[in-house]
PDB file of C-alpha atoms in Angstrom:
ATOM      1  CA  MET G1348       0.944  27.498   2.841  1.00 71.00           C
ATOM      2  CA  GLU G1349       2.316  24.715   4.670  1.00 80.00           C
ATOM      3  CA  LEU G1350       3.637  21.957   3.193  1.00 69.00           C
ATOM      4  CA  GLN G1351       1.073  18.625   4.548  1.00 77.00           C
ATOM      5  CA  LEU G1352       1.216  15.297   3.387  1.00 80.00           C
ATOM      6  CA  SER G1353      -1.562  14.971   1.619  1.00 86.00           C
ATOM      7  CA  MET G1354      -1.937  10.827   0.407  1.00 89.00           C
ATOM      8  CA  VAL G1355       0.212   7.790   0.513  1.00 92.00           C
ATOM      9  CA  VAL G1356       0.890   5.993  -2.944  1.00 90.00           C
ATOM     10  CA  LEU G1357       2.061   2.017  -3.001  1.00 91.00           C
ATOM     11  CA  GLU G1358       2.329   0.408  -6.183  1.00 89.00           C
ATOM     12  CA  VAL G1359       0.801  -3.237  -5.255  1.00 91.00           C
ATOM     13  CA  ALA G1360       1.028  -6.549  -7.520  1.00 89.00           C
ATOM     14  CA  ASP G1361      -2.643  -7.728  -6.275  1.00 92.00           C
ATOM     15  CA  ILE G1362      -5.056  -5.104  -5.595  1.00 93.00           C
ATOM     16  CA  ASP G1363      -7.479  -7.742  -4.069  1.00 94.00           C
ATOM     17  CA  ALA G1364      -4.564  -9.532  -1.608  1.00 95.00           C
ATOM     18  CA  SER G1365      -3.785  -5.886  -0.729  1.00 95.00           C
ATOM     19  CA  LEU G1366      -7.582  -4.708   0.315  1.00 96.00           C
ATOM     20  CA  ARG G1367      -7.857  -7.813   2.242  1.00 96.00           C
ATOM     21  CA  PHE G1368      -4.562  -6.931   4.446  1.00 97.00           C
ATOM     22  CA  TYR G1369      -5.554  -3.385   5.309  1.00 97.00           C
ATOM     23  CA  ARG G1370      -9.213  -4.166   5.183  1.00 97.00           C
ATOM     24  CA  ARG G1371      -7.955  -6.545   8.051  1.00 97.00           C
ATOM     25  CA  LEU G1372      -5.794  -3.744   9.626  1.00 96.00           C
ATOM     26  CA  GLY G1373      -8.839  -1.742  10.027  1.00 95.00           C
ATOM     27  CA  LEU G1374      -8.715   0.232   7.449  1.00 96.00           C
ATOM     28  CA  ASP G1375     -12.530   0.911   5.485  1.00 95.00           C
ATOM     29  CA  MET G1376     -10.939   0.523   2.117  1.00 96.00           C
ATOM     30  CA  PRO G1377     -13.757   0.448  -0.595  1.00 95.00           C
ATOM     31  CA  ASP G1378     -14.471  -1.883  -3.223  1.00 93.00           C
ATOM     32  CA  PRO G1379     -12.116  -0.704  -6.748  1.00 89.00           C
ATOM     33  CA  VAL G1380     -14.443   0.174  -9.761  1.00 83.00           C
ATOM     34  CA  ALA G1381     -15.220  -3.078 -11.945  1.00 79.00           C
ATOM     35  CA  GLY G1382     -11.479  -3.554 -13.818  1.00 79.00           C
ATOM     36  CA  GLY G1383     -10.433  -0.692 -11.512  1.00 83.00           C
ATOM     37  CA  THR G1384      -6.566  -0.328 -10.821  1.00 88.00           C
ATOM     38  CA  VAL G1385      -6.910   2.276  -8.418  1.00 91.00           C
ATOM     39  CA  VAL G1386      -8.419   2.078  -5.009  1.00 94.00           C
ATOM     40  CA  ALA G1387      -8.433   5.076  -2.240  1.00 94.00           C
ATOM     41  CA  HIS G1388      -9.337   6.131   1.058  1.00 95.00           C
ATOM     42  CA  ARG G1389      -8.772   9.223   2.730  1.00 94.00           C
ATOM     43  CA  MET G1390      -8.435   8.555   6.972  1.00 93.00           C
ATOM     44  CA  GLY G1391      -9.657  10.302   9.805  1.00 89.00           C
ATOM     45  CA  SER G1392      -5.907  12.493   9.962  1.00 88.00           C
ATOM     46  CA  GLY G1393      -6.791  13.322   6.497  1.00 89.00           C
ATOM     47  CA  VAL G1394      -4.178  11.246   4.829  1.00 91.00           C
ATOM     48  CA  THR G1395      -5.000   9.119   2.201  1.00 93.00           C
ATOM     49  CA  LEU G1396      -3.615   5.411   1.442  1.00 94.00           C
ATOM     50  CA  LEU G1397      -3.842   5.124  -2.348  1.00 92.00           C
ATOM     51  CA  LEU G1398      -3.064   1.562  -3.644  1.00 93.00           C
ATOM     52  CA  THR G1399      -2.660   1.439  -7.304  1.00 90.00           C
ATOM     53  CA  THR G1400      -1.451  -1.841  -9.978  1.00 90.00           C
ATOM     54  CA  ALA G1401      -0.774   0.919 -12.696  1.00 85.00           C
ATOM     55  CA  PHE G1402       0.793   4.193 -11.861  1.00 85.00           C
ATOM     56  CA  ALA G1403       4.381   3.855 -11.124  1.00 85.00           C
ATOM     57  CA  SER G1404       4.976   0.886 -13.788  1.00 82.00           C
ATOM     58  CA  ARG G1405       3.032   3.026 -15.762  1.00 83.00           C
ATOM     59  CA  TYR G1406       4.333   6.557 -16.413  1.00 83.00           C
ATOM     60  CA  ASP G1407       7.930   5.575 -14.660  1.00 86.00           C
ATOM     61  CA  PRO G1408       9.693   3.867 -17.361  1.00 85.00           C
ATOM     62  CA  THR G1409      12.599   3.245 -14.677  1.00 83.00           C
ATOM     63  CA  TRP G1410      10.237   2.165 -11.804  1.00 84.00           C
ATOM     64  CA  ALA G1411      10.875  -1.664 -10.945  1.00 83.00           C
ATOM     65  CA  PRO G1412       9.360  -3.610  -7.841  1.00 81.00           C
ATOM     66  CA  PRO G1413      11.923  -3.540  -4.546  1.00 79.00           C
ATOM     67  CA  SER G1414      13.240  -6.915  -4.507  1.00 78.00           C
ATOM     68  CA  GLY G1415      16.034  -8.156  -1.372  1.00 77.00           C
ATOM     69  CA  GLY G1416      13.896  -8.158   1.568  1.00 74.00           C
ATOM     70  CA  GLY G1417      14.994  -4.260   2.467  1.00 72.00           C
ATOM     71  CA  TYR G1418      12.939  -1.466   2.781  1.00 75.00           C
ATOM     72  CA  SER G1419      13.401   1.695   3.396  1.00 68.00           C
ATOM     73  CA  GLN G1420       9.901   3.354   4.627  1.00 77.00           C
ATOM     74  CA  MET G1421       7.653   2.180   6.717  1.00 84.00           C
ATOM     75  CA  LEU G1422       3.954   3.298   7.190  1.00 90.00           C
ATOM     76  CA  GLU G1423       2.737   3.807  10.969  1.00 89.00           C
ATOM     77  CA  PHE G1424      -0.566   3.199  12.047  1.00 92.00           C
ATOM     78  CA  TYR G1425      -1.912   4.224  15.338  1.00 91.00           C
ATOM     79  CA  VAL G1426      -3.975   1.031  16.502  1.00 93.00           C
ATOM     80  CA  GLY G1427      -4.359   2.680  20.054  1.00 90.00           C
ATOM     81  CA  ASP G1428      -2.872   0.969  23.381  1.00 93.00           C
ATOM     82  CA  ASP G1429      -0.055  -1.675  24.144  1.00 96.00           C
ATOM     83  CA  ASP G1430      -3.371  -4.180  23.796  1.00 96.00           C
ATOM     84  CA  VAL G1431      -4.559  -3.595  20.670  1.00 95.00           C
ATOM     85  CA  VAL G1432      -1.190  -3.629  19.050  1.00 96.00           C
ATOM     86  CA  ASP G1433      -0.686  -7.105  21.048  1.00 98.00           C
ATOM     87  CA  SER G1434      -4.055  -8.330  19.000  1.00 97.00           C
ATOM     88  CA  THR G1435      -3.786  -6.648  15.559  1.00 96.00           C
ATOM     89  CA  TRP G1436      -0.100  -7.869  15.155  1.00 97.00           C
ATOM     90  CA  ALA G1437      -1.646 -11.510  16.287  1.00 98.00           C
ATOM     91  CA  ASP G1438      -4.225 -10.742  14.020  1.00 98.00           C
ATOM     92  CA  LEU G1439      -1.711 -10.366  10.733  1.00 98.00           C
ATOM     93  CA  VAL G1440       0.854 -12.976  11.699  1.00 98.00           C
ATOM     94  CA  GLY G1441      -2.102 -15.827  12.504  1.00 98.00           C
ATOM     95  CA  ALA G1442      -3.689 -14.628   8.863  1.00 98.00           C
ATOM     96  CA  GLY G1443      -0.336 -15.177   7.443  1.00 98.00           C
ATOM     97  CA  TYR G1444       1.395 -12.043   6.967  1.00 97.00           C
ATOM     98  CA  THR G1445       5.136 -11.893   7.099  1.00 94.00           C
ATOM     99  CA  GLY G1446       5.920 -10.673  10.816  1.00 95.00           C
ATOM    100  CA  ARG G1447       9.326  -8.574  11.104  1.00 93.00           C
ATOM    101  CA  MET G1448       9.076  -8.041  15.044  1.00 94.00           C
ATOM    102  CA  PRO G1449       6.836  -8.963  17.387  1.00 96.00           C
ATOM    103  CA  PRO G1450       5.599  -6.342  19.818  1.00 96.00           C
ATOM    104  CA  THR G1451       8.267  -4.607  21.594  1.00 94.00           C
ATOM    105  CA  ARG G1452       8.794  -2.016  24.212  1.00 93.00           C
ATOM    106  CA  THR G1453      11.546   0.307  21.629  1.00 87.00           C
ATOM    107  CA  VAL G1454      13.387   3.158  22.793  1.00 79.00           C
ATOM    108  CA  GLY G1455      10.323   4.685  21.565  1.00 80.00           C
ATOM    109  CA  PRO G1456       6.807   3.242  21.391  1.00 87.00           C
ATOM    110  CA  TYR G1457       5.636  -0.002  22.081  1.00 93.00           C
ATOM    111  CA  ALA G1458       5.212  -0.811  18.488  1.00 92.00           C
ATOM    112  CA  ALA G1459       5.549  -4.260  15.948  1.00 94.00           C
ATOM    113  CA  LEU G1460       6.076  -4.630  12.064  1.00 93.00           C
ATOM    114  CA  VAL G1461       4.301  -6.612   9.466  1.00 95.00           C
ATOM    115  CA  GLU G1462       4.626  -6.800   5.962  1.00 93.00           C
ATOM    116  CA  ASP G1463       1.926  -6.572   3.769  1.00 94.00           C
ATOM    117  CA  PRO G1464       1.408  -8.632   0.575  1.00 94.00           C
ATOM    118  CA  ASP G1465       3.967  -6.140  -1.012  1.00 90.00           C
ATOM    119  CA  GLY G1466       6.601  -6.350   1.660  1.00 89.00           C
ATOM    120  CA  ASN G1467       5.953  -2.946   2.487  1.00 90.00           C
ATOM    121  CA  VAL G1468       6.493  -2.983   6.022  1.00 92.00           C
ATOM    122  CA  VAL G1469       3.641  -1.388   8.059  1.00 93.00           C
ATOM    123  CA  LEU G1470       4.564  -0.719  11.592  1.00 91.00           C
ATOM    124  CA  LEU G1471       1.600  -0.820  14.350  1.00 93.00           C
ATOM    125  CA  THR G1472       2.210   1.402  17.539  1.00 92.00           C
ATOM    126  CA  SER G1473       0.223   2.526  20.238  1.00 91.00           C
ATOM    127  CA  ASP G1474       2.648   5.882  20.269  1.00 83.00           C
ATOM    128  CA  ALA G1475       0.026   8.778  21.401  1.00 76.00           C
ATOM    129  CA  ALA G1476       2.098  11.213  19.470  1.00 74.00           C
ATOM    130  CA  ALA G1477       1.120   9.217  15.839  1.00 72.00           C
ATOM    131  CA  SER G1478      -2.629   9.521  16.874  1.00 72.00           C
ATOM    132  CA  PRO G1479      -4.752  11.216  15.018  1.00 73.00           C
ATOM    133  CA  ASP G1480      -6.168  13.408  18.187  1.00 76.00           C
ATOM    134  CA  ALA G1481      -2.115  14.346  19.414  1.00 71.00           C
ATOM    135  CA  ALA G1482      -1.680  18.284  18.977  1.00 57.00           C
TER     136      ALA G1482
END
């Protein structure tokens, strides 16, 4: 069996704030059940994005939220062409989310970086290789 990435789990401080961000980004995230601490959305690529306020903090006694402004991972979202990168960046930054890099022609794809409410860095890209339709 080939190993597959099936889920990305983000431990978040405020499920509602995270839902506002990812919905604004364009994901059709469901509402949590009343009092729930978990929300999951399976994307067309087959990967599920799961937001939770109580997994790592409950099961890993050494877990602590990241600090210091650094990050060790990025979530890449293929948003379409360069114009969509521009408009998505403008919408998120205009809504008050922290931009780390404005839309830029990198040595690879046209891309921008923005933080979600918990400081997770989201890479917005027009890189065709990241499209769910890429072979």
